[in-house]
PDB file of C-alpha atoms and ligand atoms in Angstrom:
ATOM      1  CA  UNK D   1       0.000   0.000   0.000  1.00 35.00           C
ATOM      2  CA  UNK D   2       1.271   3.466  -0.777  1.00 44.00           C
ATOM      3  CA  UNK D   3       2.315   5.771   2.065  1.00 44.00           C
ATOM      4  CA  UNK D   4       2.041   8.865  -0.087  1.00 48.00           C
ATOM      5  CA  UNK D   5      -0.734  11.382   0.535  1.00 45.00           C
ATOM      6  CA  UNK D   6      -3.559  10.079  -1.679  1.00 45.00           C
ATOM      7  CA  UNK D   7      -4.404  13.455  -3.154  1.00 44.00           C
ATOM      8  CA  UNK D   8      -0.799  14.126  -4.122  1.00 47.00           C
ATOM      9  CA  UNK D   9      -0.336  10.686  -5.628  1.00 48.00           C
ATOM     10  CA  UNK D  10      -3.476  10.895  -7.732  1.00 47.00           C
ATOM     11  CA  UNK D  11      -2.890  14.469  -8.818  1.00 46.00           C
ATOM     12  CA  UNK D  12       0.692  13.876  -9.954  1.00 54.00           C
ATOM     13  CA  UNK D  13       0.523  10.231 -11.075  1.00 64.00           C
ATOM     14  CA  UNK D  14       3.420   9.386  -8.807  1.00 72.00           C
ATOM     15  CA  UNK D  15       4.662   5.835  -8.344  1.00 75.00           C
ATOM     16  CA  UNK D  16       3.965   4.391  -4.905  1.00 88.00           C
ATOM     17  CA  UNK D  17       6.670   3.724  -2.354  1.00 90.00           C
ATOM     18  CA  UNK D  18       6.737  -0.003  -3.063  1.00 91.00           C
ATOM     19  CA  UNK D  19       7.467   0.660  -6.727  1.00 89.00           C
ATOM     20  CA  UNK D  20      10.189   3.154  -5.836  1.00 94.00           C
ATOM     21  CA  UNK D  21      11.820   0.755  -3.391  1.00 94.00           C
ATOM     22  CA  UNK D  22      11.753  -2.040  -5.938  1.00 94.00           C
ATOM     23  CA  UNK D  23      13.156   0.156  -8.698  1.00 94.00           C
ATOM     24  CA  UNK D  24      15.890   1.440  -6.402  1.00 96.00           C
ATOM     25  CA  UNK D  25      16.859  -2.087  -5.371  1.00 96.00           C
ATOM     26  CA  UNK D  26      16.993  -3.197  -8.986  1.00 96.00           C
ATOM     27  CA  UNK D  27      19.238  -0.307  -9.935  1.00 97.00           C
ATOM     28  CA  UNK D  28      21.862  -0.952  -7.229  1.00 97.00           C
ATOM     29  CA  UNK D  29      24.006  -2.809  -9.751  1.00 96.00           C
ATOM     30  CA  UNK D  30      22.706  -1.221 -12.950  1.00 97.00           C
ATOM     31  CA  UNK D  31      24.569   1.387 -14.967  1.00 98.00           C
ATOM     32  CA  UNK D  32      23.493   4.984 -14.279  1.00 98.00           C
ATOM     33  CA  UNK D  33      22.245   5.336 -17.848  1.00 98.00           C
ATOM     34  CA  UNK D  34      19.592   2.695 -17.055  1.00 98.00           C
ATOM     35  CA  UNK D  35      18.429   4.744 -14.082  1.00 98.00           C
ATOM     36  CA  UNK D  36      18.264   7.920 -16.135  1.00 98.00           C
ATOM     37  CA  UNK D  37      16.465   6.139 -18.977  1.00 98.00           C
ATOM     38  CA  UNK D  38      13.890   4.814 -16.487  1.00 97.00           C
ATOM     39  CA  UNK D  39      13.299   8.294 -15.061  1.00 97.00           C
ATOM     40  CA  UNK D  40      12.987   9.830 -18.513  1.00 98.00           C
ATOM     41  CA  UNK D  41      10.579   7.143 -19.668  1.00 97.00           C
ATOM     42  CA  UNK D  42       8.566   7.369 -16.433  1.00 95.00           C
ATOM     43  CA  UNK D  43       8.390  11.167 -16.098  1.00 96.00           C
ATOM     44  CA  UNK D  44       9.456  12.700 -19.431  1.00 97.00           C
ATOM     45  CA  UNK D  45       9.658  16.503 -19.220  1.00 97.00           C
ATOM     46  CA  UNK D  46       8.348  16.346 -15.653  1.00 97.00           C
ATOM     47  CA  UNK D  47      11.789  15.282 -14.443  1.00 98.00           C
ATOM     48  CA  UNK D  48      14.566  17.824 -14.205  1.00 98.00           C
ATOM     49  CA  UNK D  49      18.285  17.339 -13.590  1.00 98.00           C
ATOM     50  CA  UNK D  50      19.850  19.722 -11.076  1.00 98.00           C
ATOM     51  CA  UNK D  51      23.565  20.240 -11.659  1.00 98.00           C
ATOM     52  CA  UNK D  52      26.069  22.241  -9.635  1.00 96.00           C
ATOM     53  CA  UNK D  53      28.437  22.148 -12.627  1.00 97.00           C
ATOM     54  CA  UNK D  54      31.417  20.938 -10.608  1.00 95.00           C
ATOM     55  CA  UNK D  55      31.825  18.336 -13.290  1.00 96.00           C
ATOM     56  CA  UNK D  56      29.765  16.997 -16.188  1.00 97.00           C
ATOM     57  CA  UNK D  57      29.602  13.314 -15.308  1.00 98.00           C
ATOM     58  CA  UNK D  58      25.845  13.176 -14.685  1.00 98.00           C
ATOM     59  CA  UNK D  59      25.133  15.476 -17.620  1.00 98.00           C
ATOM     60  CA  UNK D  60      27.264  13.349 -19.942  1.00 98.00           C
ATOM     61  CA  UNK D  61      25.447  10.208 -18.800  1.00 98.00           C
ATOM     62  CA  UNK D  62      22.052  11.869 -19.223  1.00 98.00           C
ATOM     63  CA  UNK D  63      22.835  13.123 -22.707  1.00 98.00           C
ATOM     64  CA  UNK D  64      23.311   9.505 -23.841  1.00 98.00           C
ATOM     65  CA  UNK D  65      19.727   8.487 -23.051  1.00 98.00           C
ATOM     66  CA  UNK D  66      17.711  11.673 -22.480  1.00 98.00           C
ATOM     67  CA  UNK D  67      19.298  14.503 -24.488  1.00 98.00           C
ATOM     68  CA  UNK D  68      16.245  16.730 -24.102  1.00 98.00           C
ATOM     69  CA  UNK D  69      16.114  16.584 -20.322  1.00 98.00           C
ATOM     70  CA  UNK D  70      16.018  19.984 -18.629  1.00 98.00           C
ATOM     71  CA  UNK D  71      19.213  20.850 -16.759  1.00 98.00           C
ATOM     72  CA  UNK D  72      18.786  23.308 -13.889  1.00 98.00           C
ATOM     73  CA  UNK D  73      21.680  25.420 -12.697  1.00 98.00           C
ATOM     74  CA  UNK D  74      21.215  27.578  -9.601  1.00 98.00           C
ATOM     75  CA  UNK D  75      23.055  30.830 -10.194  1.00 98.00           C
ATOM     76  CA  UNK D  76      23.570  31.960  -6.597  1.00 97.00           C
ATOM     77  CA  UNK D  77      25.251  35.201  -7.780  1.00 97.00           C
ATOM     78  CA  UNK D  78      28.350  34.054  -5.877  1.00 97.00           C
ATOM     79  CA  UNK D  79      29.811  31.485  -8.209  1.00 98.00           C
ATOM     80  CA  UNK D  80      33.435  31.622  -9.263  1.00 98.00           C
ATOM     81  CA  UNK D  81      33.971  33.202 -12.669  1.00 98.00           C
ATOM     82  CA  UNK D  82      35.450  29.839 -13.688  1.00 98.00           C
ATOM     83  CA  UNK D  83      32.156  28.111 -12.891  1.00 98.00           C
ATOM     84  CA  UNK D  84      30.151  30.519 -15.044  1.00 98.00           C
ATOM     85  CA  UNK D  85      32.644  29.995 -17.875  1.00 98.00           C
ATOM     86  CA  UNK D  86      32.356  26.237 -17.428  1.00 98.00           C
ATOM     87  CA  UNK D  87      28.532  26.308 -17.512  1.00 98.00           C
ATOM     88  CA  UNK D  88      28.630  28.093 -20.858  1.00 98.00           C
ATOM     89  CA  UNK D  89      31.236  25.752 -22.334  1.00 98.00           C
ATOM     90  CA  UNK D  90      29.260  22.682 -21.244  1.00 98.00           C
ATOM     91  CA  UNK D  91      26.020  24.171 -22.510  1.00 98.00           C
ATOM     92  CA  UNK D  92      27.571  24.620 -25.943  1.00 98.00           C
ATOM     93  CA  UNK D  93      29.249  21.211 -25.991  1.00 98.00           C
ATOM     94  CA  UNK D  94      26.008  19.324 -25.346  1.00 98.00           C
ATOM     95  CA  UNK D  95      23.494  21.876 -26.678  1.00 98.00           C
ATOM     96  CA  UNK D  96      21.857  21.653 -23.258  1.00 98.00           C
ATOM     97  CA  UNK D  97      18.254  22.410 -22.478  1.00 98.00           C
ATOM     98  CA  UNK D  98      19.567  24.662 -19.706  1.00 98.00           C
ATOM     99  CA  UNK D  99      17.446  26.529 -17.181  1.00 98.00           C
ATOM    100  CA  UNK D 100      19.507  29.016 -15.162  1.00 98.00           C
ATOM    101  CA  UNK D 101      17.593  29.989 -12.037  1.00 98.00           C
ATOM    102  CA  UNK D 102      18.401  33.134 -10.071  1.00 97.00           C
ATOM    103  CA  UNK D 103      17.635  34.133  -6.484  1.00 97.00           C
ATOM    104  CA  UNK D 104      14.647  36.365  -5.832  1.00 95.00           C
ATOM    105  CA  UNK D 105      16.965  38.790  -3.996  1.00 95.00           C
ATOM    106  CA  UNK D 106      19.765  41.075  -5.071  1.00 95.00           C
ATOM    107  CA  UNK D 107      23.394  40.347  -4.150  1.00 94.00           C
ATOM    108  CA  UNK D 108      23.980  41.152  -0.474  1.00 95.00           C
ATOM    109  CA  UNK D 109      26.440  40.328   2.282  1.00 94.00           C
ATOM    110  CA  UNK D 110      24.485  37.780   4.250  1.00 94.00           C
ATOM    111  CA  UNK D 111      27.126  35.152   3.403  1.00 95.00           C
ATOM    112  CA  UNK D 112      29.288  37.027   5.932  1.00 95.00           C
ATOM    113  CA  UNK D 113      26.778  36.851   8.752  1.00 94.00           C
ATOM    114  CA  UNK D 114      24.232  34.079   8.153  1.00 95.00           C
ATOM    115  CA  UNK D 115      25.218  31.316   5.761  1.00 94.00           C
ATOM    116  CA  UNK D 116      22.063  29.316   6.425  1.00 94.00           C
ATOM    117  CA  UNK D 117      19.681  32.058   5.311  1.00 96.00           C
ATOM    118  CA  UNK D 118      22.046  32.835   2.428  1.00 96.00           C
ATOM    119  CA  UNK D 119      21.860  29.245   1.175  1.00 96.00           C
ATOM    120  CA  UNK D 120      18.098  29.237   1.748  1.00 96.00           C
ATOM    121  CA  UNK D 121      17.650  32.346  -0.372  1.00 97.00           C
ATOM    122  CA  UNK D 122      20.181  31.533  -3.071  1.00 97.00           C
ATOM    123  CA  UNK D 123      19.876  27.767  -3.412  1.00 96.00           C
ATOM    124  CA  UNK D 124      16.909  26.182  -1.671  1.00 96.00           C
ATOM    125  CA  UNK D 125      14.298  28.786  -2.638  1.00 96.00           C
ATOM    126  CA  UNK D 126      15.354  28.947  -6.300  1.00 97.00           C
ATOM    127  CA  UNK D 127      15.340  25.144  -6.546  1.00 97.00           C
ATOM    128  CA  UNK D 128      11.795  25.052  -5.160  1.00 97.00           C
ATOM    129  CA  UNK D 129      10.742  27.458  -7.915  1.00 97.00           C
ATOM    130  CA  UNK D 130      12.549  25.412 -10.554  1.00 98.00           C
ATOM    131  CA  UNK D 131      10.732  22.264  -9.453  1.00 97.00           C
ATOM    132  CA  UNK D 132       7.221  23.706  -9.649  1.00 97.00           C
ATOM    133  CA  UNK D 133       5.203  21.486 -11.980  1.00 96.00           C
ATOM    134  CA  UNK D 134       7.761  18.654 -11.872  1.00 97.00           C
ATOM    135  CA  UNK D 135       7.166  15.143 -10.560  1.00 96.00           C
ATOM    136  CA  UNK D 136      10.810  14.169 -10.107  1.00 97.00           C
ATOM    137  CA  UNK D 137      14.283  15.615  -9.843  1.00 98.00           C
ATOM    138  CA  UNK D 138      17.660  14.078 -10.487  1.00 98.00           C
ATOM    139  CA  UNK D 139      20.920  14.846  -8.729  1.00 98.00           C
ATOM    140  CA  UNK D 140      24.579  13.819  -8.774  1.00 97.00           C
ATOM    141  CA  UNK D 141      24.549  13.008  -5.050  1.00 96.00           C
ATOM    142  CA  UNK D 142      26.913  10.165  -4.080  1.00 96.00           C
ATOM    143  CA  UNK D 143      26.981   8.059  -0.914  1.00 96.00           C
ATOM    144  CA  UNK D 144      30.722   8.346  -0.511  1.00 93.00           C
ATOM    145  CA  UNK D 145      30.662  12.158  -0.355  1.00 89.00           C
ATOM    146  CA  UNK D 146      29.618  12.538   3.295  1.00 86.00           C
ATOM    147  CA  UNK D 147      28.350  10.346   6.151  1.00 87.00           C
ATOM    148  CA  UNK D 148      24.998  12.132   5.828  1.00 87.00           C
ATOM    149  CA  UNK D 149      24.712  10.924   2.226  1.00 91.00           C
ATOM    150  CA  UNK D 150      25.816   7.343   2.937  1.00 93.00           C
ATOM    151  CA  UNK D 151      22.282   5.956   2.933  1.00 93.00           C
ATOM    152  CA  UNK D 152      21.014   7.803  -0.125  1.00 95.00           C
ATOM    153  CA  UNK D 153      18.821   5.641  -2.321  1.00 96.00           C
ATOM    154  CA  UNK D 154      19.107   5.582  -6.077  1.00 97.00           C
ATOM    155  CA  UNK D 155      15.375   6.237  -6.319  1.00 97.00           C
ATOM    156  CA  UNK D 156      13.324   7.538  -3.406  1.00 96.00           C
ATOM    157  CA  UNK D 157      10.472   9.817  -2.503  1.00 95.00           C
ATOM    158  CA  UNK D 158      11.518  13.339  -1.516  1.00 95.00           C
ATOM    159  CA  UNK D 159       8.976  13.875   1.246  1.00 91.00           C
ATOM    160  CA  UNK D 160       9.800  17.538   1.746  1.00 92.00           C
ATOM    161  CA  UNK D 161       9.151  18.378  -1.879  1.00 93.00           C
ATOM    162  CA  UNK D 162       6.455  15.815  -2.605  1.00 94.00           C
ATOM    163  CA  UNK D 163       8.214  14.315  -5.601  1.00 96.00           C
ATOM    164  CA  UNK D 164      10.523  11.503  -6.660  1.00 97.00           C
ATOM    165  CA  UNK D 165      14.274  11.962  -6.236  1.00 97.00           C
ATOM    166  CA  UNK D 166      16.679  10.100  -8.479  1.00 98.00           C
ATOM    167  CA  UNK D 167      20.401   9.740  -7.718  1.00 98.00           C
ATOM    168  CA  UNK D 168      21.807   7.759 -10.670  1.00 98.00           C
ATOM    169  CA  UNK D 169      25.436   7.798  -9.470  1.00 98.00           C
ATOM    170  CA  UNK D 170      24.720   7.283  -5.755  1.00 98.00           C
ATOM    171  CA  UNK D 171      26.985   4.214  -5.670  1.00 97.00           C
ATOM    172  CA  UNK D 172      29.949   5.885  -7.385  1.00 97.00           C
ATOM    173  CA  UNK D 173      33.158   6.785  -5.578  1.00 95.00           C
ATOM    174  CA  UNK D 174      35.423   9.736  -6.267  1.00 92.00           C
ATOM    175  CA  UNK D 175      37.669   7.371  -8.241  1.00 94.00           C
ATOM    176  CA  UNK D 176      34.704   6.241 -10.366  1.00 97.00           C
ATOM    177  CA  UNK D 177      33.984   9.861 -11.212  1.00 95.00           C
ATOM    178  CA  UNK D 178      37.577  10.663 -12.142  1.00 94.00           C
ATOM    179  CA  UNK D 179      37.901   7.454 -14.211  1.00 97.00           C
ATOM    180  CA  UNK D 180      34.708   8.229 -16.102  1.00 98.00           C
ATOM    181  CA  UNK D 181      35.893  11.771 -16.768  1.00 97.00           C
ATOM    182  CA  UNK D 182      39.153  10.466 -18.188  1.00 97.00           C
ATOM    183  CA  UNK D 183      37.563   7.668 -20.228  1.00 98.00           C
ATOM    184  CA  UNK D 184      35.043  10.035 -21.791  1.00 98.00           C
ATOM    185  CA  UNK D 185      37.489  12.935 -22.106  1.00 97.00           C
ATOM    186  CA  UNK D 186      35.054  15.217 -20.317  1.00 98.00           C
ATOM    187  CA  UNK D 187      35.596  18.933 -19.941  1.00 97.00           C
ATOM    188  CA  UNK D 188      37.018  19.526 -16.443  1.00 96.00           C
ATOM    189  CA  UNK D 189      36.140  22.455 -14.221  1.00 97.00           C
ATOM    190  CA  UNK D 190      39.362  24.510 -14.188  1.00 97.00           C
ATOM    191  CA  UNK D 191      39.399  24.863 -10.395  1.00 97.00           C
ATOM    192  CA  UNK D 192      39.885  21.131  -9.885  1.00 93.00           C
ATOM    193  CA  UNK D 193      43.430  21.548 -11.162  1.00 93.00           C
ATOM    194  CA  UNK D 194      43.983  24.319  -8.601  1.00 94.00           C
ATOM    195  CA  UNK D 195      43.207  22.202  -5.573  1.00 93.00           C
ATOM    196  CA  UNK D 196      39.459  22.618  -5.285  1.00 94.00           C
ATOM    197  CA  UNK D 197      37.962  19.196  -4.540  1.00 89.00           C
ATOM    198  CA  UNK D 198      34.364  20.368  -4.309  1.00 90.00           C
ATOM    199  CA  UNK D 199      33.236  23.642  -5.806  1.00 95.00           C
ATOM    200  CA  UNK D 200      30.446  25.894  -4.577  1.00 95.00           C
ATOM    201  CA  UNK D 201      30.230  29.657  -4.103  1.00 97.00           C
ATOM    202  CA  UNK D 202      33.508  31.573  -3.853  1.00 96.00           C
ATOM    203  CA  UNK D 203      32.916  32.975  -0.323  1.00 95.00           C
ATOM    204  CA  UNK D 204      32.354  29.467   1.047  1.00 94.00           C
ATOM    205  CA  UNK D 205      34.818  27.308  -0.892  1.00 94.00           C
ATOM    206  CA  UNK D 206      38.513  26.746  -0.278  1.00 91.00           C
ATOM    207  CA  UNK D 207      41.042  24.471  -1.980  1.00 91.00           C
ATOM    208  CA  UNK D 208      42.025  21.340  -0.060  1.00 91.00           C
ATOM    209  CA  UNK D 209      45.329  19.549   0.368  1.00 88.00           C
ATOM    210  CA  UNK D 210      46.140  16.508  -1.746  1.00 86.00           C
ATOM    211  CA  UNK D 211      44.450  13.450  -0.222  1.00 86.00           C
ATOM    212  CA  UNK D 212      42.067  15.462   1.996  1.00 87.00           C
ATOM    213  CA  UNK D 213      38.286  15.042   1.930  1.00 85.00           C
ATOM    214  CA  UNK D 214      37.224  16.864  -1.261  1.00 84.00           C
ATOM    215  CA  UNK D 215      34.366  18.548   0.630  1.00 84.00           C
ATOM    216  CA  UNK D 216      36.586  19.817   3.457  1.00 87.00           C
ATOM    217  CA  UNK D 217      36.862  23.167   1.711  1.00 86.00           C
ATOM    218  CA  UNK D 218      33.097  23.813   1.787  1.00 87.00           C
ATOM    219  CA  UNK D 219      32.014  26.187   4.616  1.00 85.00           C
ATOM    220  CA  UNK D 220      35.334  25.332   6.267  1.00 86.00           C
ATOM    221  CA  UNK D 221      35.416  25.983   9.989  1.00 82.00           C
ATOM    222  CA  UNK D 222      31.677  26.642  10.316  1.00 88.00           C
ATOM    223  CA  UNK D 223      30.340  23.140  11.015  1.00 83.00           C
ATOM    224  CA  UNK D 224      27.961  23.475   8.074  1.00 83.00           C
ATOM    225  CA  UNK D 225      27.993  20.420   5.791  1.00 81.00           C
ATOM    226  CA  UNK D 226      24.993  20.837   3.483  1.00 79.00           C
ATOM    227  CA  UNK D 227      23.332  23.770   1.798  1.00 81.00           C
ATOM    228  CA  UNK D 228      19.821  22.391   2.318  1.00 80.00           C
ATOM    229  CA  UNK D 229      19.096  21.064  -1.170  1.00 86.00           C
ATOM    230  CA  UNK D 230      19.406  17.469   0.009  1.00 85.00           C
ATOM    231  CA  UNK D 231      16.997  17.276   2.942  1.00 69.00           C
TER     232      UNK D 231
HETATM  233  S1  SF4 M   1      27.375  28.639  -0.377  1.00 69.64           S
HETATM  234 FE1  SF4 M   1      27.844  30.581   0.718  1.00 69.64          FE
HETATM  235  S2  SF4 M   1      27.534  32.272  -0.754  1.00 69.64           S
HETATM  236 FE2  SF4 M   1      26.598  30.364  -1.607  1.00 69.64          FE
HETATM  237  S3  SF4 M   1      24.469  30.508  -1.061  1.00 69.64           S
HETATM  238 FE3  SF4 M   1      25.469  29.305   0.574  1.00 69.64          FE
HETATM  239  S4  SF4 M   1      26.155  30.791   2.156  1.00 69.64           S
HETATM  240 FE4  SF4 M   1      25.593  31.939   0.282  1.00 69.64          FE
END
């Protein structure tokens, strides 16, 4: 029996939790392109792929089976210039169906005083707007990134947003990502070669030492680990 709110399930034609659990189990050993193909077949234009444009692994995989899928990029107004350059280069390379979403506020200095409300205004709120009318969203979240992400399912129900969440590369390690990039000769974000393991907004991202946790440079010294997109 489904545990979803009946009205929401009927209105959006969402799969029930049993179907999602079964699909997720089945995809544990399947290639990510199979996951993406399932999502595209199941939801069509009502699934969107949210990319932080730190790399193009998920985009490259998606372009092989769902080249028309909408790609959402959250322009926080505080990205590195290199990231904005990279977004444009990737857009051209794949002829992306790209939706750049901006905050509803002007640039300000709240990143100096309140990083949680800054992320809420510049990331979480814009994503909510981007997902209006969608039944599913897809992310490049990986279990190995943080302890908080270790139990992420490949397919699940995003209770907070009332839609399906798809993580096609949840099982991949950092080495898997780098190997895929090399095998496919993907365009690399230029900051990776300058010591940035994980790339977000410039006020909140530092390079890390060789061998350190790639995410150690995000909100370093604040205790903050997530921006709020992955509830
Ligand atoms: S990462 Fe930093 S600058 Fe970017 S939205 Fe969050 S607090 Fe603001």
